Tab-separated table of C-alpha atoms and ligand atoms in Angstrom:
chain	number	residue	atom	x	y	z
A	1	UNK	CA	116.441	163.602	77.075
A	2	UNK	CA	118.925	165.779	78.956
A	3	UNK	CA	117.557	168.956	80.503
A	4	UNK	CA	119.021	172.273	79.369
A	5	UNK	CA	120.870	172.786	82.644
A	6	UNK	CA	123.119	169.696	82.264
A	7	UNK	CA	125.157	168.999	79.123
A	8	UNK	CA	124.366	165.710	77.403
A	9	UNK	CA	127.782	164.237	78.224
A	10	UNK	CA	127.140	164.667	81.974
A	11	UNK	CA	123.502	163.636	82.096
A	12	UNK	CA	124.183	160.007	83.060
A	13	UNK	CA	127.144	160.683	85.369
A	14	UNK	CA	126.619	159.835	89.048
A	15	UNK	CA	126.146	163.049	91.064
A	16	UNK	CA	128.338	161.857	93.939
A	17	UNK	CA	131.529	159.816	94.060
A	18	UNK	CA	130.539	156.222	94.801
A	19	UNK	CA	126.850	156.654	93.910
A	20	UNK	CA	125.333	154.002	91.618
A	21	UNK	CA	125.332	154.545	87.862
A	22	UNK	CA	122.064	156.254	86.764
A	23	UNK	CA	119.805	154.146	84.548
A	24	UNK	CA	119.481	154.913	80.837
A	25	UNK	CA	115.929	153.572	80.771
A	26	UNK	CA	113.263	153.446	83.474
A	27	UNK	CA	112.324	149.799	84.056
A	28	UNK	CA	108.738	149.030	82.985
A	29	UNK	CA	107.527	147.489	86.242
A	30	UNK	CA	103.762	147.026	86.609
A	31	UNK	CA	102.309	149.713	88.876
A	32	UNK	CA	98.577	149.645	88.326
A	33	UNK	CA	97.784	150.539	91.929
A	34	UNK	CA	100.058	152.620	94.137
A	35	UNK	CA	98.478	151.799	97.471
A	36	UNK	CA	98.887	154.482	100.148
A	37	UNK	CA	99.167	153.722	103.835
A	38	UNK	CA	100.060	155.730	106.911
A	39	UNK	CA	102.901	153.850	108.637
A	40	UNK	CA	102.072	155.610	111.948
A	41	UNK	CA	98.560	154.133	111.926
A	42	UNK	CA	98.938	150.810	113.755
A	43	UNK	CA	95.803	149.276	112.287
A	44	UNK	CA	96.791	150.122	108.727
A	45	UNK	CA	100.430	149.200	109.193
A	46	UNK	CA	99.471	145.778	110.538
A	47	UNK	CA	97.703	145.004	107.258
A	48	UNK	CA	100.662	145.808	104.994
A	49	UNK	CA	102.730	142.568	105.147
A	50	UNK	CA	99.699	140.522	104.084
A	51	UNK	CA	99.126	142.833	101.093
A	52	UNK	CA	102.546	142.098	99.585
A	53	UNK	CA	102.047	140.114	96.369
A	54	UNK	CA	98.489	141.293	95.792
A	55	UNK	CA	99.247	144.930	94.918
A	56	UNK	CA	101.888	146.271	92.537
A	57	UNK	CA	103.121	149.118	94.763
A	58	UNK	CA	102.866	149.756	98.506
A	59	UNK	CA	103.621	153.380	99.374
A	60	UNK	CA	104.412	154.521	102.895
A	61	UNK	CA	102.962	158.015	102.999
A	62	UNK	CA	104.748	160.543	105.185
A	63	UNK	CA	103.161	163.757	103.814
A	64	UNK	CA	99.575	165.070	103.820
A	65	UNK	CA	97.072	162.828	105.627
A	66	UNK	CA	99.701	162.056	108.300
A	67	UNK	CA	99.217	164.250	111.359
A	68	UNK	CA	102.070	166.651	112.135
A	69	UNK	CA	102.543	164.997	115.531
A	70	UNK	CA	102.964	161.606	113.844
A	71	UNK	CA	105.571	162.539	111.200
A	72	UNK	CA	108.462	160.906	113.017
A	73	UNK	CA	106.424	157.855	113.982
A	74	UNK	CA	105.396	157.437	110.330
A	75	UNK	CA	109.010	157.624	109.130
A	76	UNK	CA	110.157	155.081	111.720
A	77	UNK	CA	107.078	152.931	111.086
A	78	UNK	CA	108.016	152.661	107.420
A	79	UNK	CA	111.575	151.610	108.306
A	80	UNK	CA	110.186	148.967	110.697
A	81	UNK	CA	107.719	147.583	108.134
A	82	UNK	CA	110.394	147.349	105.419
A	83	UNK	CA	112.873	145.663	107.751
A	84	UNK	CA	110.277	143.159	108.943
A	85	UNK	CA	108.990	142.366	105.424
A	86	UNK	CA	111.912	141.189	103.259
A	87	UNK	CA	109.740	140.343	100.256
A	88	UNK	CA	108.604	143.990	99.965
A	89	UNK	CA	110.619	146.232	97.604
A	90	UNK	CA	113.875	145.812	95.720
A	91	UNK	CA	114.535	144.964	92.071
A	92	UNK	CA	113.080	141.441	92.111
A	93	UNK	CA	110.083	142.011	94.350
A	94	UNK	CA	106.554	141.396	93.152
A	95	UNK	CA	105.400	144.402	95.161
A	96	UNK	CA	107.493	147.547	94.935
A	97	UNK	CA	108.131	149.756	97.948
A	98	UNK	CA	107.644	153.486	97.429
A	99	UNK	CA	107.393	156.393	99.813
A	100	UNK	CA	105.924	159.897	99.596
A	101	UNK	CA	108.240	162.172	101.567
A	102	UNK	CA	107.208	165.509	102.998
A	103	UNK	CA	107.399	168.657	100.872
A	104	UNK	CA	110.912	169.975	100.294
A	105	UNK	CA	110.193	173.204	102.219
A	106	UNK	CA	108.811	171.348	105.250
A	107	UNK	CA	110.720	170.654	108.489
A	108	UNK	CA	110.669	166.895	107.758
A	109	UNK	CA	111.841	166.312	104.178
A	110	UNK	CA	115.582	166.215	104.883
A	111	UNK	CA	115.226	163.704	107.732
A	112	UNK	CA	112.769	161.647	105.654
A	113	UNK	CA	115.289	161.224	102.848
A	114	UNK	CA	118.305	160.771	105.106
A	115	UNK	CA	116.661	158.150	107.316
A	116	UNK	CA	114.969	156.166	104.568
A	117	UNK	CA	117.964	155.944	102.230
A	118	UNK	CA	120.297	155.073	105.080
A	119	UNK	CA	118.035	152.490	106.734
A	120	UNK	CA	116.118	150.882	103.854
A	121	UNK	CA	117.637	152.373	100.693
A	122	UNK	CA	118.314	148.944	99.163
A	123	UNK	CA	114.585	148.181	99.318
A	124	UNK	CA	113.170	151.543	98.342
A	125	UNK	CA	112.255	151.581	94.655
A	126	UNK	CA	110.810	155.065	94.210
A	127	UNK	CA	110.620	158.291	96.224
A	128	UNK	CA	107.548	160.367	95.443
A	129	UNK	CA	108.180	164.084	95.860
A	130	UNK	CA	105.118	166.280	96.445
A	131	UNK	CA	104.481	169.827	95.225
A	132	UNK	CA	107.282	169.819	92.665
A	133	UNK	CA	107.474	173.263	91.075
A	134	UNK	CA	110.272	172.956	88.562
A	135	UNK	CA	113.494	171.177	87.597
A	136	UNK	CA	115.324	172.791	90.546
A	137	UNK	CA	113.345	170.632	93.008
A	138	UNK	CA	114.334	167.463	91.167
A	139	UNK	CA	117.982	168.597	90.939
A	140	UNK	CA	118.068	169.062	94.722
A	141	UNK	CA	116.632	165.611	95.415
A	142	UNK	CA	118.848	164.073	92.715
A	143	UNK	CA	122.101	165.285	94.285
A	144	UNK	CA	121.027	164.525	97.837
A	145	UNK	CA	119.968	160.985	96.904
A	146	UNK	CA	123.310	160.423	95.159
A	147	UNK	CA	125.214	161.526	98.281
A	148	UNK	CA	123.085	159.332	100.528
A	149	UNK	CA	123.303	156.342	98.178
A	150	UNK	CA	127.105	156.652	98.099
A	151	UNK	CA	127.247	156.827	101.886
A	152	UNK	CA	124.962	153.804	102.239
A	153	UNK	CA	126.905	151.842	99.584
A	154	UNK	CA	123.805	151.255	97.449
A	155	UNK	CA	124.234	149.443	94.135
A	156	UNK	CA	121.054	150.644	92.457
A	157	UNK	CA	119.734	154.201	92.059
A	158	UNK	CA	116.483	155.086	93.800
A	159	UNK	CA	114.033	156.563	91.303
A	160	UNK	CA	112.027	159.763	91.721
A	161	UNK	CA	108.344	160.400	91.036
A	162	UNK	CA	106.918	163.946	91.062
A	163	UNK	CA	103.394	164.965	92.015
A	164	UNK	CA	102.004	167.689	89.784
A	165	UNK	CA	99.972	169.800	92.148
A	166	UNK	CA	100.773	173.454	91.551
A	167	UNK	CA	100.108	175.713	88.580
A	168	UNK	CA	103.835	176.312	88.286
A	169	UNK	CA	104.496	172.581	88.293
A	170	UNK	CA	102.038	172.126	85.424
A	171	UNK	CA	103.639	175.005	83.508
A	172	UNK	CA	107.052	173.323	83.957
A	173	UNK	CA	105.921	169.759	83.391
A	174	UNK	CA	108.312	168.997	80.515
A	175	UNK	CA	111.411	170.272	82.333
A	176	UNK	CA	110.411	168.334	85.472
A	177	UNK	CA	110.144	165.083	83.495
A	178	UNK	CA	113.545	165.634	81.879
A	179	UNK	CA	115.386	166.934	84.945
A	180	UNK	CA	117.155	163.669	85.875
A	181	UNK	CA	117.629	160.083	84.728
A	182	UNK	CA	116.050	159.194	88.082
A	183	UNK	CA	112.647	160.464	86.934
A	184	UNK	CA	110.265	157.490	86.969
A	185	UNK	CA	106.935	159.252	86.500
A	186	UNK	CA	104.338	161.828	87.438
A	187	UNK	CA	101.065	161.715	89.348
A	188	UNK	CA	98.223	164.177	89.311
A	189	UNK	CA	97.600	165.926	92.645
A	190	UNK	CA	94.052	167.166	92.112
A	191	UNK	CA	93.411	168.516	95.627
A	192	UNK	CA	96.459	170.752	96.008
A	193	UNK	CA	96.327	171.642	92.324
A	194	UNK	CA	92.685	172.743	92.564
A	195	UNK	CA	93.531	174.927	95.570
A	196	UNK	CA	96.623	176.416	93.931
A	197	UNK	CA	94.702	177.235	90.755
A	198	UNK	CA	91.731	178.558	92.748
A	199	UNK	CA	89.480	176.054	91.046
A	200	UNK	CA	86.053	175.864	92.723
A	201	UNK	CA	85.854	172.146	93.391
A	202	UNK	CA	86.247	170.881	96.957
A	203	UNK	CA	86.447	167.233	95.869
A	204	UNK	CA	89.617	165.119	95.886
A	205	UNK	CA	89.779	164.163	92.208
A	206	UNK	CA	86.862	163.073	90.083
A	207	UNK	CA	84.348	165.150	88.161
A	208	UNK	CA	81.967	167.925	89.164
A	209	UNK	CA	78.282	168.169	88.176
A	210	UNK	CA	78.649	171.883	87.439
A	211	UNK	CA	81.378	171.359	84.818
A	212	UNK	CA	79.218	170.515	81.834
A	213	UNK	CA	78.106	171.381	78.337
A	214	UNK	CA	74.424	171.655	77.419
A	215	UNK	CA	72.663	170.561	74.265
A	216	UNK	CA	71.576	173.429	71.963
A	217	UNK	CA	67.962	174.589	72.413
A	218	UNK	CA	65.364	173.361	69.912
A	219	UNK	CA	64.497	175.926	67.211
A	220	UNK	CA	60.894	176.451	66.045
A	221	UNK	CA	59.712	176.979	62.418
A	222	UNK	CA	60.269	180.742	62.756
A	223	UNK	CA	63.907	180.153	63.750
A	224	UNK	CA	63.352	181.113	67.396
A	225	UNK	CA	65.248	179.125	70.031
A	226	UNK	CA	63.248	177.681	72.934
A	227	UNK	CA	65.618	178.162	75.871
A	228	UNK	CA	63.066	176.773	78.310
A	229	UNK	CA	62.785	173.359	76.602
A	230	UNK	CA	64.370	170.418	78.413
A	231	UNK	CA	67.902	169.792	77.163
A	232	UNK	CA	70.504	167.148	77.887
A	233	UNK	CA	73.684	168.078	79.697
A	234	UNK	CA	76.967	166.230	79.513
A	235	UNK	CA	79.359	166.338	82.432
A	236	UNK	CA	82.964	167.017	81.381
A	237	UNK	CA	86.237	165.884	82.918
A	238	UNK	CA	87.857	168.656	84.979
A	239	UNK	CA	91.220	166.894	84.777
A	240	UNK	CA	91.410	166.128	81.079
A	241	UNK	CA	93.739	169.002	80.187
A	242	UNK	CA	96.224	168.316	82.969
A	243	UNK	CA	96.326	164.567	82.447
A	244	UNK	CA	96.801	165.002	78.702
A	245	UNK	CA	99.750	167.353	79.342
A	246	UNK	CA	101.238	164.875	81.796
A	247	UNK	CA	100.893	161.999	79.341
A	248	UNK	CA	102.669	163.903	76.564
A	249	UNK	CA	105.469	165.116	78.837
A	250	UNK	CA	106.022	161.613	80.233
A	251	UNK	CA	105.918	159.903	76.827
A	252	UNK	CA	108.401	162.430	75.452
A	253	UNK	CA	110.832	161.621	78.282
A	254	UNK	CA	110.253	157.847	78.447
A	255	UNK	CA	108.705	157.929	81.929
A	256	UNK	CA	105.262	156.982	83.296
A	257	UNK	CA	102.097	159.015	83.977
A	258	UNK	CA	99.582	158.113	86.714
A	259	UNK	CA	96.219	159.399	87.787
A	260	UNK	CA	96.167	160.281	91.501
A	261	UNK	CA	93.691	159.955	94.354
A	262	UNK	CA	89.935	159.499	94.040
A	263	UNK	CA	88.670	160.707	97.390
A	264	UNK	CA	85.077	159.439	97.326
A	265	UNK	CA	85.905	155.979	98.628
A	266	UNK	CA	82.241	154.915	98.635
A	267	UNK	CA	81.629	155.808	94.953
A	268	UNK	CA	83.374	152.852	93.376
A	269	UNK	CA	81.526	153.361	90.080
A	270	UNK	CA	82.731	156.926	89.449
A	271	UNK	CA	86.167	155.912	90.716
A	272	UNK	CA	86.349	153.216	88.051
A	273	UNK	CA	85.230	155.700	85.368
A	274	UNK	CA	87.886	158.243	86.362
A	275	UNK	CA	90.583	155.558	86.423
A	276	UNK	CA	89.462	154.276	83.014
A	277	UNK	CA	89.623	157.746	81.456
A	278	UNK	CA	93.211	157.987	82.657
A	279	UNK	CA	94.035	154.484	81.346
A	280	UNK	CA	92.585	155.266	77.915
A	281	UNK	CA	94.488	158.540	77.765
A	282	UNK	CA	97.839	156.824	78.425
A	283	UNK	CA	98.315	156.541	82.199
A	284	UNK	CA	99.815	153.279	83.465
A	285	UNK	CA	98.305	153.314	86.943
A	286	UNK	CA	96.674	155.248	89.726
A	287	UNK	CA	96.584	155.663	93.491
A	288	UNK	CA	94.587	153.551	95.871
A	289	UNK	CA	93.681	155.174	99.191
A	290	UNK	CA	91.571	152.351	100.572
A	291	UNK	CA	91.902	148.567	100.107
A	292	UNK	CA	88.705	148.502	98.031
A	293	UNK	CA	90.317	150.698	95.335
A	294	UNK	CA	93.106	148.171	94.614
A	295	UNK	CA	90.881	145.732	92.731
A	296	UNK	CA	89.382	148.602	90.719
A	297	UNK	CA	92.825	149.842	89.686
A	298	UNK	CA	94.081	146.347	88.837
A	299	UNK	CA	91.034	145.700	86.679
A	300	UNK	CA	91.071	149.042	84.864
A	301	UNK	CA	94.813	149.224	84.202
A	302	UNK	CA	95.018	145.677	82.776
A	303	UNK	CA	94.005	145.404	79.099
A	304	UNK	CA	90.789	143.453	78.688
A	305	UNK	CA	90.884	139.960	77.198
A	306	UNK	CA	88.929	141.342	74.219
A	307	UNK	CA	91.521	144.074	73.596
A	308	UNK	CA	94.415	141.628	73.854
A	309	UNK	CA	92.698	139.180	71.519
A	310	UNK	CA	92.141	141.908	68.937
A	311	UNK	CA	95.697	143.218	69.284
A	312	UNK	CA	97.171	139.746	68.760
A	313	UNK	CA	94.982	139.142	65.724
A	314	UNK	CA	96.134	142.410	64.144
A	315	UNK	CA	99.744	141.524	64.926
A	316	UNK	CA	99.346	138.125	63.241
A	317	UNK	CA	97.483	139.582	60.244
A	318	UNK	CA	100.084	142.304	59.682
A	319	UNK	CA	102.939	139.854	59.006
A	320	UNK	CA	106.092	141.932	58.577
A	321	UNK	CA	104.268	144.948	60.042
A	322	UNK	CA	103.905	146.970	56.841
A	323	UNK	CA	101.059	147.580	54.417
A	324	UNK	CA	97.288	147.537	55.008
A	325	UNK	CA	94.839	144.694	55.639
A	326	UNK	CA	91.090	144.360	56.306
A	327	UNK	CA	90.093	142.693	59.570
A	328	UNK	CA	86.402	142.487	60.580
A	329	UNK	CA	85.608	145.233	58.069
A	330	UNK	CA	88.227	147.616	59.441
A	331	UNK	CA	91.487	148.844	57.961
A	332	UNK	CA	94.650	147.938	59.881
A	333	UNK	CA	98.101	149.218	58.950
A	334	UNK	CA	101.574	150.014	60.302
A	335	UNK	CA	100.175	152.644	62.693
A	336	UNK	CA	97.280	150.632	64.093
A	337	UNK	CA	99.719	147.747	64.569
A	338	UNK	CA	101.779	150.041	66.819
A	339	UNK	CA	98.653	150.770	68.869
A	340	UNK	CA	98.083	147.032	69.180
A	341	UNK	CA	101.689	146.398	70.225
A	342	UNK	CA	101.203	148.782	73.182
A	343	UNK	CA	98.396	146.480	74.328
A	344	UNK	CA	100.309	143.245	73.659
A	345	UNK	CA	103.450	144.435	75.489
A	346	UNK	CA	101.473	145.614	78.514
A	347	UNK	CA	99.630	142.288	78.628
A	348	UNK	CA	102.965	140.436	78.591
A	349	UNK	CA	104.392	142.562	81.430
A	350	UNK	CA	101.290	142.056	83.560
A	351	UNK	CA	101.048	138.335	82.829
A	352	UNK	CA	104.593	137.958	84.154
A	353	UNK	CA	103.486	139.083	87.624
A	354	UNK	CA	99.770	138.246	87.751
A	355	UNK	CA	98.959	134.516	87.403
A	356	UNK	CA	95.207	135.136	87.032
A	357	UNK	CA	95.750	137.491	84.118
A	358	UNK	CA	98.308	135.124	82.613
A	359	UNK	CA	95.743	132.359	82.594
A	360	UNK	CA	93.176	134.610	80.896
A	361	UNK	CA	95.641	135.890	78.299
A	362	UNK	CA	97.059	132.391	77.649
A	363	UNK	CA	93.547	131.080	77.022
A	364	UNK	CA	93.237	133.556	74.146
A	365	UNK	CA	96.109	131.846	72.375
A	366	UNK	CA	94.363	128.486	72.745
A	367	UNK	CA	91.237	129.922	71.057
A	368	UNK	CA	93.117	131.737	68.290
B	1	ACO	C1	95.111	164.397	98.541
B	1	ACO	C2	96.100	163.337	98.969
B	1	ACO	O1	97.205	163.630	99.340
B	1	ACO	S1	95.580	161.704	98.852
B	1	ACO	C3	96.834	160.776	99.674
B	1	ACO	C4	96.812	160.914	101.160
B	1	ACO	N1	95.692	160.217	101.776
B	1	ACO	C5	95.807	158.952	102.204
B	1	ACO	O2	96.871	158.363	102.114
B	1	ACO	C6	94.589	158.324	102.808
B	1	ACO	C7	94.797	156.836	103.024
B	1	ACO	N2	93.577	156.215	103.489
B	1	ACO	C8	93.058	156.452	104.726
B	1	ACO	O3	93.608	157.191	105.528
B	1	ACO	C9	91.812	155.707	105.077
B	1	ACO	O4	91.514	154.725	104.128
B	1	ACO	C10	90.542	156.587	105.236
B	1	ACO	C11	90.755	157.661	106.335
B	1	ACO	C12	90.208	157.270	103.928
B	1	ACO	C13	89.379	155.669	105.608
B	1	ACO	O5	89.770	154.898	106.741
B	1	ACO	P1	88.699	154.106	107.592
B	1	ACO	O6	87.633	155.072	108.060
B	1	ACO	O7	89.430	153.345	108.636
B	1	ACO	O8	88.072	153.160	106.498
B	1	ACO	P2	87.338	151.773	106.735
B	1	ACO	O9	86.647	151.751	108.075
B	1	ACO	O10	86.503	151.518	105.542
B	1	ACO	O11	88.549	150.740	106.760
B	1	ACO	C14	88.348	149.352	106.741
B	1	ACO	C15	89.609	148.672	107.185
B	1	ACO	O12	90.635	148.913	106.224
B	1	ACO	C16	91.773	149.535	106.839
B	1	ACO	N3	92.300	150.521	105.914
B	1	ACO	C17	91.741	151.680	105.522
B	1	ACO	N4	92.536	152.303	104.656
B	1	ACO	C18	93.625	151.540	104.496
B	1	ACO	C19	94.793	151.669	103.733
B	1	ACO	N5	95.007	152.727	102.965
B	1	ACO	N6	95.702	150.664	103.762
B	1	ACO	C20	95.504	149.581	104.548
B	1	ACO	N7	94.407	149.415	105.317
B	1	ACO	C21	93.475	150.388	105.292
B	1	ACO	C22	91.231	150.188	108.110
B	1	ACO	O13	92.243	150.311	109.078
B	1	ACO	C23	90.139	149.223	108.518
B	1	ACO	O14	90.722	148.150	109.213
B	1	ACO	P3	89.848	147.227	110.250
B	1	ACO	O15	88.851	146.480	109.405
B	1	ACO	O16	90.859	146.348	110.886
B	1	ACO	O17	89.180	148.188	111.198
B	2	PYR	C1	97.465	163.852	95.444
B	2	PYR	C2	97.687	165.050	96.192
B	2	PYR	O1	98.632	165.175	96.915
B	2	PYR	C3	96.718	166.103	96.039
B	2	PYR	O2	95.714	165.890	95.360
B	2	PYR	O3	96.953	167.179	96.589
B	3	MG	MG1	98.822	167.115	97.666
């Protein structure tokens, strides 16, 4: 949907003479795990070529977590890795190549974009822009990318992904999503967002034991509450509101929402829970900061065999897709069929790139 600042007739016009035609629809490419690496870290960088094919997205991170002294080495390291790994990135690759550039007000962002588009623009699928505050940030990147694409003679537009990590960014989430046909998706930035909002968590993503609701106290025969009695508490999700807003804004604009980082690398159980909450709420993927988080993300963001089996059964039972039927004691109708089709379509997309999942999903058809 065009943003208010550009008339509908101009929304899909290239922003520079010779730039590729913007896409009318963001391609639905699997991106369960966006795996972060620091291209200036030799040990990490050496592992990247072998990871191609086993993770949906490899992202060369140039922003936070890369030391200021290493910014240029990281940028050049990413160029070197892309040039030495031809199967990484580009429209037909099994593993997409993304980058997170430095913030637009930093001394590095301009050189990040200029170097990467010029040197490896044909391989770069998505540029993640941190600390996006409003549509004006996307408009700046949009025009600059168009100029650089034209200069580099690129045939395919590079897409843009915004991190939501300021209060103003959250307040402007809808206009950010609709600011350009390049917009591919949004990720949650829980660390910067917590700081900007003056939240009192020092964790990178995940829950907090203090954010809870408590069971009501028991009441005696005289109607007096016993506040000292033991009562259950239920931890709540600090990020529910923001993720729900992101999901709605992305769905409205036909782009994709993602959870972000889960900083407690050792707590794989809570990591899986947080990822699953995001999956259930509508996110299509998440970040992986450490190799051990890739398998968690791939598992969580792939529909289970049980869910796919159920979805296919409903699809078969619903015939032309209208009316109501009973299946296993439950009502299914036009609307629940649509829910099931979300599951079936995702399973088909993932099966196309993941042979193990394909085998599992194909086996369902044999049993049906
Ligand atoms: C709030 C935000 O902005 S989040 C996004 C920014 N943060 C990041 O990108 C962090 C990325 N991840 C990392 O920097 C690291 O994983 C750390 C610092 C968290 C942990 O690193 P380590 O202490 O080296 O972890 P660990 O010892 O378990 O690593 C095991 C191996 O995996 C490698 N490894 C660790 N992380 C990664 C990674 N992201 N990608 C590839 N390889 C990795 C290590 O180099 C190490 O290799 P080795 O066995 O040859 O020695
Ligand atoms: C993801 C990120 O950049 C943050 O949490 O700040
Ligand atoms: Mg951040």
